[in-house]
CSV table of C-alpha atoms and ligand atoms in Angstrom, one decimal:
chain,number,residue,atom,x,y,z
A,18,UNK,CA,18.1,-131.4,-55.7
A,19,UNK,CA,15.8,-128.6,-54.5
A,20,UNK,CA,17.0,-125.3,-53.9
A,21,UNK,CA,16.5,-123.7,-50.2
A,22,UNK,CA,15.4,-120.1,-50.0
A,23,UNK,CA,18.8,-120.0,-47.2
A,24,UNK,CA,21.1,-122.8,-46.0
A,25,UNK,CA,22.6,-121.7,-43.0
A,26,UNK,CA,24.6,-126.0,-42.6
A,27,UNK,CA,26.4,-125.2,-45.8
A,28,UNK,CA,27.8,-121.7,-44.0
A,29,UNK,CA,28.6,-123.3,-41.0
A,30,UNK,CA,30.2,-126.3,-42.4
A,31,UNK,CA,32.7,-124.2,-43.8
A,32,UNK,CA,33.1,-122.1,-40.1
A,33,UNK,CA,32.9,-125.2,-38.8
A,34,UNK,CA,36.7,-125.2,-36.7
A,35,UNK,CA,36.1,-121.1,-36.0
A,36,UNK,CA,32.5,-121.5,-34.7
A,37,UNK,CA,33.8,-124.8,-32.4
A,38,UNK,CA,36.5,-123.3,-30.8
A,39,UNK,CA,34.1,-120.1,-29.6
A,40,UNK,CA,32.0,-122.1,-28.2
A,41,UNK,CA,33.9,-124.1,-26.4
A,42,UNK,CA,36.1,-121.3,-25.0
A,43,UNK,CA,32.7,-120.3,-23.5
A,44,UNK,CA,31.9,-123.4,-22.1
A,45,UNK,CA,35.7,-123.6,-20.7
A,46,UNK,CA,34.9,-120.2,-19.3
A,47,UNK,CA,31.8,-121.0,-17.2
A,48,UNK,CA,30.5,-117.0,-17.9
A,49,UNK,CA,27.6,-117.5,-20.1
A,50,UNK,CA,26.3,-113.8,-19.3
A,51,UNK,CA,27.9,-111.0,-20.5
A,52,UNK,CA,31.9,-111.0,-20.0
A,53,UNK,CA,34.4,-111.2,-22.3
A,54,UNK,CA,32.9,-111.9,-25.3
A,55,UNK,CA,30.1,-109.7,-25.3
A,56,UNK,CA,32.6,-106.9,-24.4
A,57,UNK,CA,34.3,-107.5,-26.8
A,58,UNK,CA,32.2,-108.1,-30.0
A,59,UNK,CA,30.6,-105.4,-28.7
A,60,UNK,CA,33.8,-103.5,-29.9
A,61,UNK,CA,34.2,-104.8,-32.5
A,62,UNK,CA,31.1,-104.4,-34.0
A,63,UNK,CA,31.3,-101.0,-33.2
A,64,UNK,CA,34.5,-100.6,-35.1
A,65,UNK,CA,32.7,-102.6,-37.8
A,66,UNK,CA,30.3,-99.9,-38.1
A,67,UNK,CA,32.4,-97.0,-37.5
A,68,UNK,CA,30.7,-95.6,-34.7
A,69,UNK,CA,32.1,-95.2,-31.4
A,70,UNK,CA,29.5,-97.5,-29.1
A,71,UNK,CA,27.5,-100.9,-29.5
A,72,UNK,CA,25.9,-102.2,-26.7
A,73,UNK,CA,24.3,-105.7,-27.4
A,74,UNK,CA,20.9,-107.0,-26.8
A,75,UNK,CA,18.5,-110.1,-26.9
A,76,UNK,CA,17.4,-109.2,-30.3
A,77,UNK,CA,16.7,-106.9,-32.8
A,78,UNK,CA,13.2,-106.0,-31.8
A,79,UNK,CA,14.6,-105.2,-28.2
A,80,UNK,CA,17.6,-103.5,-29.9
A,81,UNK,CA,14.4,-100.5,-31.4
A,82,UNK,CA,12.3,-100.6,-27.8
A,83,UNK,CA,15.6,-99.2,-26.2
A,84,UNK,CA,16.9,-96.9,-29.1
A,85,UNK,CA,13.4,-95.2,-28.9
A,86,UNK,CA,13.7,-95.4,-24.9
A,87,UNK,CA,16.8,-93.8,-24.4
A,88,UNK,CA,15.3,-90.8,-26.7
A,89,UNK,CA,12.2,-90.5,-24.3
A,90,UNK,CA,9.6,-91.6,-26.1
A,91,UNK,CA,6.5,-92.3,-24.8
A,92,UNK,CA,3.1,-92.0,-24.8
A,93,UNK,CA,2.1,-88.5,-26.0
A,94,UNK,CA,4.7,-88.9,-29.2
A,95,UNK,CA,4.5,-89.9,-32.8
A,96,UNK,CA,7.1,-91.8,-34.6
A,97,UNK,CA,7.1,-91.9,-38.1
A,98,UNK,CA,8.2,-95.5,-40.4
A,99,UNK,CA,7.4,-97.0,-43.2
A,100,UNK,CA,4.5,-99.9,-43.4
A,101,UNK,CA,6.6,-102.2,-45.8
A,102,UNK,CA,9.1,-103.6,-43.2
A,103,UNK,CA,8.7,-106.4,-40.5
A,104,UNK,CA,6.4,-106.1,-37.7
A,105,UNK,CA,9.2,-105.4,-34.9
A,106,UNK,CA,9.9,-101.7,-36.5
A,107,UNK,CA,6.3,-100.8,-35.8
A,108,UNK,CA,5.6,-102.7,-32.5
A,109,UNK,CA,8.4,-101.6,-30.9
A,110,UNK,CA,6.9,-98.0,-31.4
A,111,UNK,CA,3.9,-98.8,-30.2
A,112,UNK,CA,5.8,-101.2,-27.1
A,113,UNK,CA,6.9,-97.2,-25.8
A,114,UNK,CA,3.8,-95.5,-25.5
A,115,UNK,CA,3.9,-93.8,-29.0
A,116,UNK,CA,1.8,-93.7,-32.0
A,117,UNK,CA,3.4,-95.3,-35.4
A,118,UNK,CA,2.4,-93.2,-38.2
A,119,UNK,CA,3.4,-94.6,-41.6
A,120,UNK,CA,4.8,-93.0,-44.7
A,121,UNK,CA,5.2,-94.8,-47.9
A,122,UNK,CA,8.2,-96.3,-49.8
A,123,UNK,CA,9.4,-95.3,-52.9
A,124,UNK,CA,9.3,-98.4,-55.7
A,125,UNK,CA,13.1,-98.7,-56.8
A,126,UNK,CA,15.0,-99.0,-53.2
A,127,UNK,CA,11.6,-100.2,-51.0
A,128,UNK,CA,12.6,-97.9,-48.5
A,129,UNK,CA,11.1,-94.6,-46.7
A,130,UNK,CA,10.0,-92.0,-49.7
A,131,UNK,CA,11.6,-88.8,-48.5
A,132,UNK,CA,9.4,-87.0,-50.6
A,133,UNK,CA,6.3,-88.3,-49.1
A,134,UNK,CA,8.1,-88.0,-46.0
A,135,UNK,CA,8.3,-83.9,-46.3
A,136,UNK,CA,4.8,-84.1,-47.7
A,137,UNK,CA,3.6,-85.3,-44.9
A,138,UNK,CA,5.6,-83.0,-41.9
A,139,UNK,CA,4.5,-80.4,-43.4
A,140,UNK,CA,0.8,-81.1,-44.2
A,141,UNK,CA,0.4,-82.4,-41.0
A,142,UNK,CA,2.4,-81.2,-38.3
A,143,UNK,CA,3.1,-77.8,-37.3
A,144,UNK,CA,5.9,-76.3,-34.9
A,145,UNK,CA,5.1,-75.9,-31.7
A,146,UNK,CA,7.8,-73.1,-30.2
A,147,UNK,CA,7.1,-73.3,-26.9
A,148,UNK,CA,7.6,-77.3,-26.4
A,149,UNK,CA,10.3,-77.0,-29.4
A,150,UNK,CA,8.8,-80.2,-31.3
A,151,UNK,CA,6.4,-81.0,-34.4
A,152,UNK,CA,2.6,-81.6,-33.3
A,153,UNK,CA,0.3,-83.1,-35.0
A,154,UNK,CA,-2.7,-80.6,-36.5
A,155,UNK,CA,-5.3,-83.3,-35.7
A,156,UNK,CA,-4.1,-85.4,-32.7
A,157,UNK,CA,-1.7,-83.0,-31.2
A,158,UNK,CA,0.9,-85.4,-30.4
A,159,UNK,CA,4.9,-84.7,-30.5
A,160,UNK,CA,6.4,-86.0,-33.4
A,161,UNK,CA,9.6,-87.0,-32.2
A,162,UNK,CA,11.2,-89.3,-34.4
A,163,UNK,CA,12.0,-90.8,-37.8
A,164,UNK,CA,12.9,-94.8,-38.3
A,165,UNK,CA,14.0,-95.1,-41.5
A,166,UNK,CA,14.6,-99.2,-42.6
A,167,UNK,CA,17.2,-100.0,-44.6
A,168,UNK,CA,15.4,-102.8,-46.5
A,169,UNK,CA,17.0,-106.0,-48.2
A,170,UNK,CA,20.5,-104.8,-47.6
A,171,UNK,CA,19.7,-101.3,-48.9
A,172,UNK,CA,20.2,-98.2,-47.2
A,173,UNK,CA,17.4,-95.5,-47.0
A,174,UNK,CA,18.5,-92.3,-48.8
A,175,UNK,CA,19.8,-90.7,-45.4
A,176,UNK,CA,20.5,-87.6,-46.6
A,177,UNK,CA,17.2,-85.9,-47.1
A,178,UNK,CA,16.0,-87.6,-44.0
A,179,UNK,CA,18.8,-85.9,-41.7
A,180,UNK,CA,17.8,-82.9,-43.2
A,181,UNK,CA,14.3,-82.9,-42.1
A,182,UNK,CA,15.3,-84.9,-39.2
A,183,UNK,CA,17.9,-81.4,-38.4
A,184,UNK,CA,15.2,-78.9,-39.9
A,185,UNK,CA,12.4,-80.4,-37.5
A,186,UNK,CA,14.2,-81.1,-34.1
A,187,UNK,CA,13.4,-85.3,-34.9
A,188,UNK,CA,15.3,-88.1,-34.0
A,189,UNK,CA,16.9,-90.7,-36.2
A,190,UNK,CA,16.6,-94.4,-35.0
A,191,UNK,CA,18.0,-96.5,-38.2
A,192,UNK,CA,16.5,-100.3,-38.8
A,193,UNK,CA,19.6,-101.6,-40.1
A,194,UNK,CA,18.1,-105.3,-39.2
A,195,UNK,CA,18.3,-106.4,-42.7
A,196,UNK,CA,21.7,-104.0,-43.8
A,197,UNK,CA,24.7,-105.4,-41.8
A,198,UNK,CA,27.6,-103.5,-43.6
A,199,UNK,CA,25.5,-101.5,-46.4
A,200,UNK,CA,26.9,-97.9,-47.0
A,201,UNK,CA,25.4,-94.6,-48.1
A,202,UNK,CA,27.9,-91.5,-49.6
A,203,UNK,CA,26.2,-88.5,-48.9
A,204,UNK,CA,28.2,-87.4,-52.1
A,205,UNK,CA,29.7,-89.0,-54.8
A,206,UNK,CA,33.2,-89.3,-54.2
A,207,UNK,CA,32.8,-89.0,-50.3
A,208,UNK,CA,33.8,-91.5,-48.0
A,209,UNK,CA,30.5,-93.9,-47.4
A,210,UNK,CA,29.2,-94.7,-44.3
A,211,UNK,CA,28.0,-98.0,-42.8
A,212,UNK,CA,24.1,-98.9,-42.3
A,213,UNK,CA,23.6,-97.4,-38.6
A,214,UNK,CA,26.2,-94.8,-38.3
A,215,UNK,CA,24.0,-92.0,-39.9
A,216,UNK,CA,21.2,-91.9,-37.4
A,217,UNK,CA,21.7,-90.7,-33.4
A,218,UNK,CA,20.8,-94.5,-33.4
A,219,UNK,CA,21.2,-97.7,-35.4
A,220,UNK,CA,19.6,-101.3,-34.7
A,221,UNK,CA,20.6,-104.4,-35.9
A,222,UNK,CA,19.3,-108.1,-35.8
A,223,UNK,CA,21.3,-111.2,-35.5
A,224,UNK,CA,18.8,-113.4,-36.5
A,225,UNK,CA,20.6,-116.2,-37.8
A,226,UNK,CA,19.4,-115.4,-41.5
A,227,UNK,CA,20.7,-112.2,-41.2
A,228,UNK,CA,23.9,-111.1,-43.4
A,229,UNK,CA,25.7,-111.6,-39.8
A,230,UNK,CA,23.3,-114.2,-38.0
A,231,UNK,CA,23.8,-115.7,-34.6
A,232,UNK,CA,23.0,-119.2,-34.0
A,233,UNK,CA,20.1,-118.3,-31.9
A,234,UNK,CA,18.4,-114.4,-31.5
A,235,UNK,CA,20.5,-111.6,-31.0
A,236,UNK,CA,21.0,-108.0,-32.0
A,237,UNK,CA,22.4,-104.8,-31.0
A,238,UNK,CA,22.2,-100.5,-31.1
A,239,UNK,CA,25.2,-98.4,-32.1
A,240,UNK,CA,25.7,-94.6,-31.4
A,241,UNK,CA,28.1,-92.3,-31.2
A,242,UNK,CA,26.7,-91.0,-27.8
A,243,UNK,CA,28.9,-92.1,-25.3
A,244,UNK,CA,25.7,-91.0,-22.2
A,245,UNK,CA,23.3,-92.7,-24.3
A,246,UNK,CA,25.3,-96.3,-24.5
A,247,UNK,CA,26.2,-95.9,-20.8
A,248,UNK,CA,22.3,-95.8,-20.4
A,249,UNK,CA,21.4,-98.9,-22.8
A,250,UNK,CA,23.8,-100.6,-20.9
A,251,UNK,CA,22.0,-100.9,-18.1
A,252,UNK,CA,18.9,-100.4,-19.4
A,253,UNK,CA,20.0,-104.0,-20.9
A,254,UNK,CA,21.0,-105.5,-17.6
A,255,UNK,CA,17.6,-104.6,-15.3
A,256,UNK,CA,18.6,-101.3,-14.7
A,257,UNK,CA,21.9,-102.6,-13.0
A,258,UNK,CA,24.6,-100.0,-12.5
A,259,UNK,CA,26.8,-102.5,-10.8
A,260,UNK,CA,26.1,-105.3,-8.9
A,261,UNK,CA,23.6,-104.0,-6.2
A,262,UNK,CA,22.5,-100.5,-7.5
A,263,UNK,CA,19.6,-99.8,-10.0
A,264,UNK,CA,19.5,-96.6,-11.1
A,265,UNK,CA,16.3,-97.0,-13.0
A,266,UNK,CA,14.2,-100.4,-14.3
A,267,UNK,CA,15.4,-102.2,-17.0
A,268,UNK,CA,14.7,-104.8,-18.5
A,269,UNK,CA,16.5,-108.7,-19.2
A,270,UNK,CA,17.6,-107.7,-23.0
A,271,UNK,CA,21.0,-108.5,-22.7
A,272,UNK,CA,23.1,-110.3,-25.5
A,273,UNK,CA,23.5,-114.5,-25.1
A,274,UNK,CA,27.4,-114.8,-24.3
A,275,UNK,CA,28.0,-117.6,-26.4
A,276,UNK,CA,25.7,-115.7,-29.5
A,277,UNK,CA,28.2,-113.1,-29.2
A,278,UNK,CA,30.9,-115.5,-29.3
A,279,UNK,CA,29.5,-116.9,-31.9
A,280,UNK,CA,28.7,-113.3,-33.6
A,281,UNK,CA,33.0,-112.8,-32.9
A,282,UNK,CA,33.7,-115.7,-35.0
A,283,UNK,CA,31.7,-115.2,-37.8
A,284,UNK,CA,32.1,-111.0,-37.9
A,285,UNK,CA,35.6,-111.6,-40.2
A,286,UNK,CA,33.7,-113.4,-42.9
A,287,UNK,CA,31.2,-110.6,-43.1
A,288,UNK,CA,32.9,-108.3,-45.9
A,289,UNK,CA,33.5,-111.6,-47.7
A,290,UNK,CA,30.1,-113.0,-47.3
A,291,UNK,CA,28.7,-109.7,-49.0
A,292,UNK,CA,30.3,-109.1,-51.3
A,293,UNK,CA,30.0,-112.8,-52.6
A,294,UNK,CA,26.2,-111.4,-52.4
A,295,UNK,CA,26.6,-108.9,-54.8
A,296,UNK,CA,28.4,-111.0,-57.1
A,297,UNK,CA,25.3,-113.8,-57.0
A,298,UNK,CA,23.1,-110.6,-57.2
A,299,UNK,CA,25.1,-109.4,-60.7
A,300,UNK,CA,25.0,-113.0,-61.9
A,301,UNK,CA,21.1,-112.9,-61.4
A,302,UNK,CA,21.3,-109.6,-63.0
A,303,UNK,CA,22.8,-111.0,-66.0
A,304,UNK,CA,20.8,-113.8,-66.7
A,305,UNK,CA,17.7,-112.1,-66.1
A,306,UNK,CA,17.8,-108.6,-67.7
A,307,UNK,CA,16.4,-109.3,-70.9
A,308,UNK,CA,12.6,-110.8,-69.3
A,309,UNK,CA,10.5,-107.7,-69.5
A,310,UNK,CA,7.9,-108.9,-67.1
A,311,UNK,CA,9.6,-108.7,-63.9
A,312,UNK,CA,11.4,-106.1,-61.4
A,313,UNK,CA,15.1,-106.8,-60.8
A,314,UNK,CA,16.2,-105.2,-57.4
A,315,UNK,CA,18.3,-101.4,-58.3
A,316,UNK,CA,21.6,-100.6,-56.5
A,317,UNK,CA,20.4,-96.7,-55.6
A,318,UNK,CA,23.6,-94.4,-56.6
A,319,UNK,CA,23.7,-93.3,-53.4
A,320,UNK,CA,25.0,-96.5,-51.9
A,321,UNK,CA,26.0,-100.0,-51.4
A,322,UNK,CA,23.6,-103.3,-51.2
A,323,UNK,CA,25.1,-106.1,-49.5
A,324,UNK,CA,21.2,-108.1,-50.7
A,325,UNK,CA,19.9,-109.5,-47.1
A,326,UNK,CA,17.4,-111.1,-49.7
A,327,UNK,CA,17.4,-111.2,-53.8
A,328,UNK,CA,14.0,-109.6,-54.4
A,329,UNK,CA,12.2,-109.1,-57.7
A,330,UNK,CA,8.8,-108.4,-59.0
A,331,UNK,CA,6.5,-110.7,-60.9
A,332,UNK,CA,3.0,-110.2,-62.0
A,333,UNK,CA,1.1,-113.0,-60.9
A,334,UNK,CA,3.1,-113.6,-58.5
A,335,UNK,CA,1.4,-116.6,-56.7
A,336,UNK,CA,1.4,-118.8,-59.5
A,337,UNK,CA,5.3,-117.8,-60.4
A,338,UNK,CA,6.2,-119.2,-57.0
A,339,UNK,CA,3.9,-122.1,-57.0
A,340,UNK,CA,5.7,-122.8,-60.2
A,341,UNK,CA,8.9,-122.4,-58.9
A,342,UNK,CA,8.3,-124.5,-55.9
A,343,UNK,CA,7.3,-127.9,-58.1
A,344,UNK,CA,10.5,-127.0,-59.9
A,345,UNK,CA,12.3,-127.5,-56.0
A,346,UNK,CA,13.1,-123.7,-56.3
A,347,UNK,CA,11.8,-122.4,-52.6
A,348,UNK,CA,11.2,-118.7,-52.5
A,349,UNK,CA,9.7,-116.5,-50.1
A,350,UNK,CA,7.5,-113.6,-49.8
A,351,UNK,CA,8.7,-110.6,-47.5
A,352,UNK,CA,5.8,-109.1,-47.1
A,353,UNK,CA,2.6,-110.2,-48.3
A,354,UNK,CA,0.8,-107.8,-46.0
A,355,UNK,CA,1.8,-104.6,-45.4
A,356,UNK,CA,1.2,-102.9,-41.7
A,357,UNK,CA,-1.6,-101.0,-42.4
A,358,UNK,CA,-3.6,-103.4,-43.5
A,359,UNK,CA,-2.6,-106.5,-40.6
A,360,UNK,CA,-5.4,-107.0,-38.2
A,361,UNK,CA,-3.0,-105.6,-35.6
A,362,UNK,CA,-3.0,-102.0,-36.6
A,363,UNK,CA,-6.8,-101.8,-37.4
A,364,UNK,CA,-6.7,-99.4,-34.4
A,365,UNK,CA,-5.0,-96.9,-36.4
A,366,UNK,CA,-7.2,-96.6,-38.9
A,367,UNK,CA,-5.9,-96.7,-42.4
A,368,UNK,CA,-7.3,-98.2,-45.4
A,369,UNK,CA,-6.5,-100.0,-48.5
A,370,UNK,CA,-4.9,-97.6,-50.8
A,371,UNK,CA,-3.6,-95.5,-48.3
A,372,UNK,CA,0.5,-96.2,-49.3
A,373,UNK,CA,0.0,-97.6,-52.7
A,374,UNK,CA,3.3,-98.2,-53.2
A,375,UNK,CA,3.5,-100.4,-50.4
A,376,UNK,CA,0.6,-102.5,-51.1
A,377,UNK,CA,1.7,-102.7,-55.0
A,378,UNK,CA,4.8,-104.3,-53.8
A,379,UNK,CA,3.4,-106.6,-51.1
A,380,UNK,CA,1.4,-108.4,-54.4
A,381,UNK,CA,4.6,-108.6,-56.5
A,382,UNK,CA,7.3,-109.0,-54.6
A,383,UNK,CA,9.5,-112.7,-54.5
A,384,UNK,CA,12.5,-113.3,-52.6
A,385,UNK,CA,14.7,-116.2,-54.4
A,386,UNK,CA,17.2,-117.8,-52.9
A,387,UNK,CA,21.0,-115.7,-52.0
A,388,UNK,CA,23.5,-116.9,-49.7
A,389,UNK,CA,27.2,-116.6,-50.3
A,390,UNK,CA,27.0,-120.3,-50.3
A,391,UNK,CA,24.9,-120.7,-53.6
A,392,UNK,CA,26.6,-121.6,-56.4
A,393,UNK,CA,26.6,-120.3,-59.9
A,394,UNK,CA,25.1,-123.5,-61.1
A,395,UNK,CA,22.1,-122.8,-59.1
A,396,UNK,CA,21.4,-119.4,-60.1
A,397,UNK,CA,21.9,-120.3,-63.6
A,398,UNK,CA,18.8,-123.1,-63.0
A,399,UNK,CA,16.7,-120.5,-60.8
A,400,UNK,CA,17.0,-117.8,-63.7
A,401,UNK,CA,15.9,-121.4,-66.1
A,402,UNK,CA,12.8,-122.0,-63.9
A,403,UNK,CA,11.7,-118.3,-63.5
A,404,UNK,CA,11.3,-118.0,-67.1
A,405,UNK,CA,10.2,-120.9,-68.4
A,406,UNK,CA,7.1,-120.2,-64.9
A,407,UNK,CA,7.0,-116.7,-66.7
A,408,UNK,CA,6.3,-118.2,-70.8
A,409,UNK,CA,3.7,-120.9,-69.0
A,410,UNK,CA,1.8,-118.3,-67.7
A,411,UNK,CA,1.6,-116.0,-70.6
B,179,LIG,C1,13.5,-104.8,-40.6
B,179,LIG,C2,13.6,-105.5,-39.3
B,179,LIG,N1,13.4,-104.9,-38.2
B,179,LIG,C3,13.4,-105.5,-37.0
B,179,LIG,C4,13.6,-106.9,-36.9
B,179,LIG,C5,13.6,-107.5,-35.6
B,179,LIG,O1,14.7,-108.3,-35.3
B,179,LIG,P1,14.6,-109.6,-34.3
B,179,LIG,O2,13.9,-110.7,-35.1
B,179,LIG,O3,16.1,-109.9,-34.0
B,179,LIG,O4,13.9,-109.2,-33.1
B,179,LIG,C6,13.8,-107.6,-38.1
B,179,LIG,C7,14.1,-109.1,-38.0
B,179,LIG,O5,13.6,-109.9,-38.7
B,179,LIG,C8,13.8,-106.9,-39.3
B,179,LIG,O6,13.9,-107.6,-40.5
């Protein structure tokens, strides 16, 4: 029997009853744009996260454009992000106006490198009293804001980056697309926060392969900042402040009613789902500590993984997953190419070598299967195939 990377029929076979009777109440309903449900997961995911606003969108790419809106970038402004990440974290920069400039990742969490990061702020940017933000020394635009992404279920260490974001007047606009419920503890004993609370924004996804995945595209931002959520709100709806008045133009980004219904039903499974995860993730742990060749992922002390996606490195990584493929093991690769180097950002003229990091993990990294659904069984035979691909190769 092969082994999918994700198999989303097995989770919503066992959601089945929960996941029919929200849709049907929004069928009974007739209201298939915003009402009830939205409001309400909306809540609720708020809650979730511990902040005190969510206001859902279309997706998790529309979720960034507004986040960076709402905090007035444009044209004229930087935003500094990682180049390891998906293509939405980056375009949605550009989709404003603003330049993305790239920092890389450090190797053990594959997120933002905070002491590149600082590097970087202060080579290159200097403080500008008079407008009261960063400028660039060589293209003299605002740096306005940071967006850290919290990759594979993994926060970003969040505390270094608040200082510099508080230090340097900048923004914080968390990708928490792939980190539905990961924490950070800005001590050690202190209470931990959830992915998206730390930021004056947080984004999520709810593509269905998320952690928390709709049955169709979905996502939303979360703040604290009760004028900023009013704003998203109708920035979400066309501008609408009620039914005849636009204060300003929006734009058609509002969340599906029947995805947040959806979202409602499966949001109580969430803790349960993850933390089946991390168990999959410790039983991978286990029966692959001893094989010298490859990178197992690192929980960073700071914080929590909930895994989006179990991803090691390999050396020859192309063959490993070719191998693992005839043995009905699919795997993935997330990402091959990092942003610098896509065809799409020649423009901004970086080079190979430029974020070595990045690139070093774009040719080793492999995503194996993890779903809360996979059984022991099959970890035990993926852990089997991975070596005996490893010992062929050697
Ligand atoms: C890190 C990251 N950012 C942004 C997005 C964009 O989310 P969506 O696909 O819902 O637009 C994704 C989704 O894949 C993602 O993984």
């Amino acid at each position: 029997m092969p082994i999918p990377l994700i198999d989303l029929r097995r989770q919503h076979r066992s959601i089945r009853k929960r996941l029919q009777s929200a849709i049907k109440r929004v069928l009974k309903s007739g209201q298939f744009v915003l009402g009830e449900d939205v409001a309400r997961f909306e809540r609720e995911w708020a809650a979730y996260c511990g902040v005190a606003h969510a206001v859902g969108t279309g997706s998790g790419a529309a979720a960034l454009h507004l986040a960076l809106l709402v905090l007035d970038i444009g044209p004229g402004d930087e935003v500094i992000t990682v180049p390891f990440t998906f293509i939405a974290t980056v375009s949605e920069i550009t989709r404003t106006g603003a330049r993305p400039v790239f920092v890389d990742i450090e190797p053990r969490s594959y997120t933002l490198d905070v002491e590149k990061l600082a590097e970087k702020i202060e080579r290159e940017y200097v403080f500008h009293e008079r407008i009261g933000y960063l400028v660039n020394r060589t293209t003299w635009r605002r740096l306005k804001a940071i967006v850290p992404v919290h990759l594979y279920g993994q926060m970003a260490d969040m505390r270094p980056i608040l200082e510099l974001a508080r230090r340097y007047h900048l923004r914080v606009v968390e990708d928490a697309a792939q980190a539905h419920g990961a924490e950070y503890r800005m001590e050690p004993e202190a209470r931990p926060f959830k992915a998206g609370s730390l930021g004056d924004l947080g984004c999520f996804s709810f593509y269905p392969t998320k952690n928390l995945g709709a049955c169709g595209e979905a996502g939303a931002i979360v703040t604290q900042n009760a004028a900023w959520a009013e704003r998203l709100r109708r920035l979400v709806n066309n501008g609408r402040a009620d039914a005849h008045q636009h204060l300003e133009e929006g734009f058609n980004y509002r969340l599906d009613t029947l995805q947040a219904a959806i979202l409602r039903a499966k949001l109580r499974y969430l803790d349960r789902w993850n933390e089946r995860r991390r168990e999959l993730a410790a039983l991978y742990r286990e029966k692959l500590a001893d094989v010298e060749e490859i990178v197992l992922p690192e929980e960073m002390p700071y914080g929590r993984h909930v895994y989006h996606r179990y991803v090691i490195r390999v050396p020859d990584r192309d063959r490993v997953r070719r191998q693992l493929g005839e043995a009905g093991i699919e795997t993935a690769v997330t990402y091959p190419v990092p942003l610098h180097l896509q065809p799409a950002y020649r423009h901004l003229g970086y080079r190979p070598g430029d974020f070595p990091v990045a690139e070093a993990c774009a040719r080793t990294v492999l995503c194996l299967p993890l779903y809360p659904e996979l059984r022991e069984k099959d970890v035990a035979r993926i852990a089997r195939a991975l070596r005996a691909a490893l010992r062929s190769g050697r």
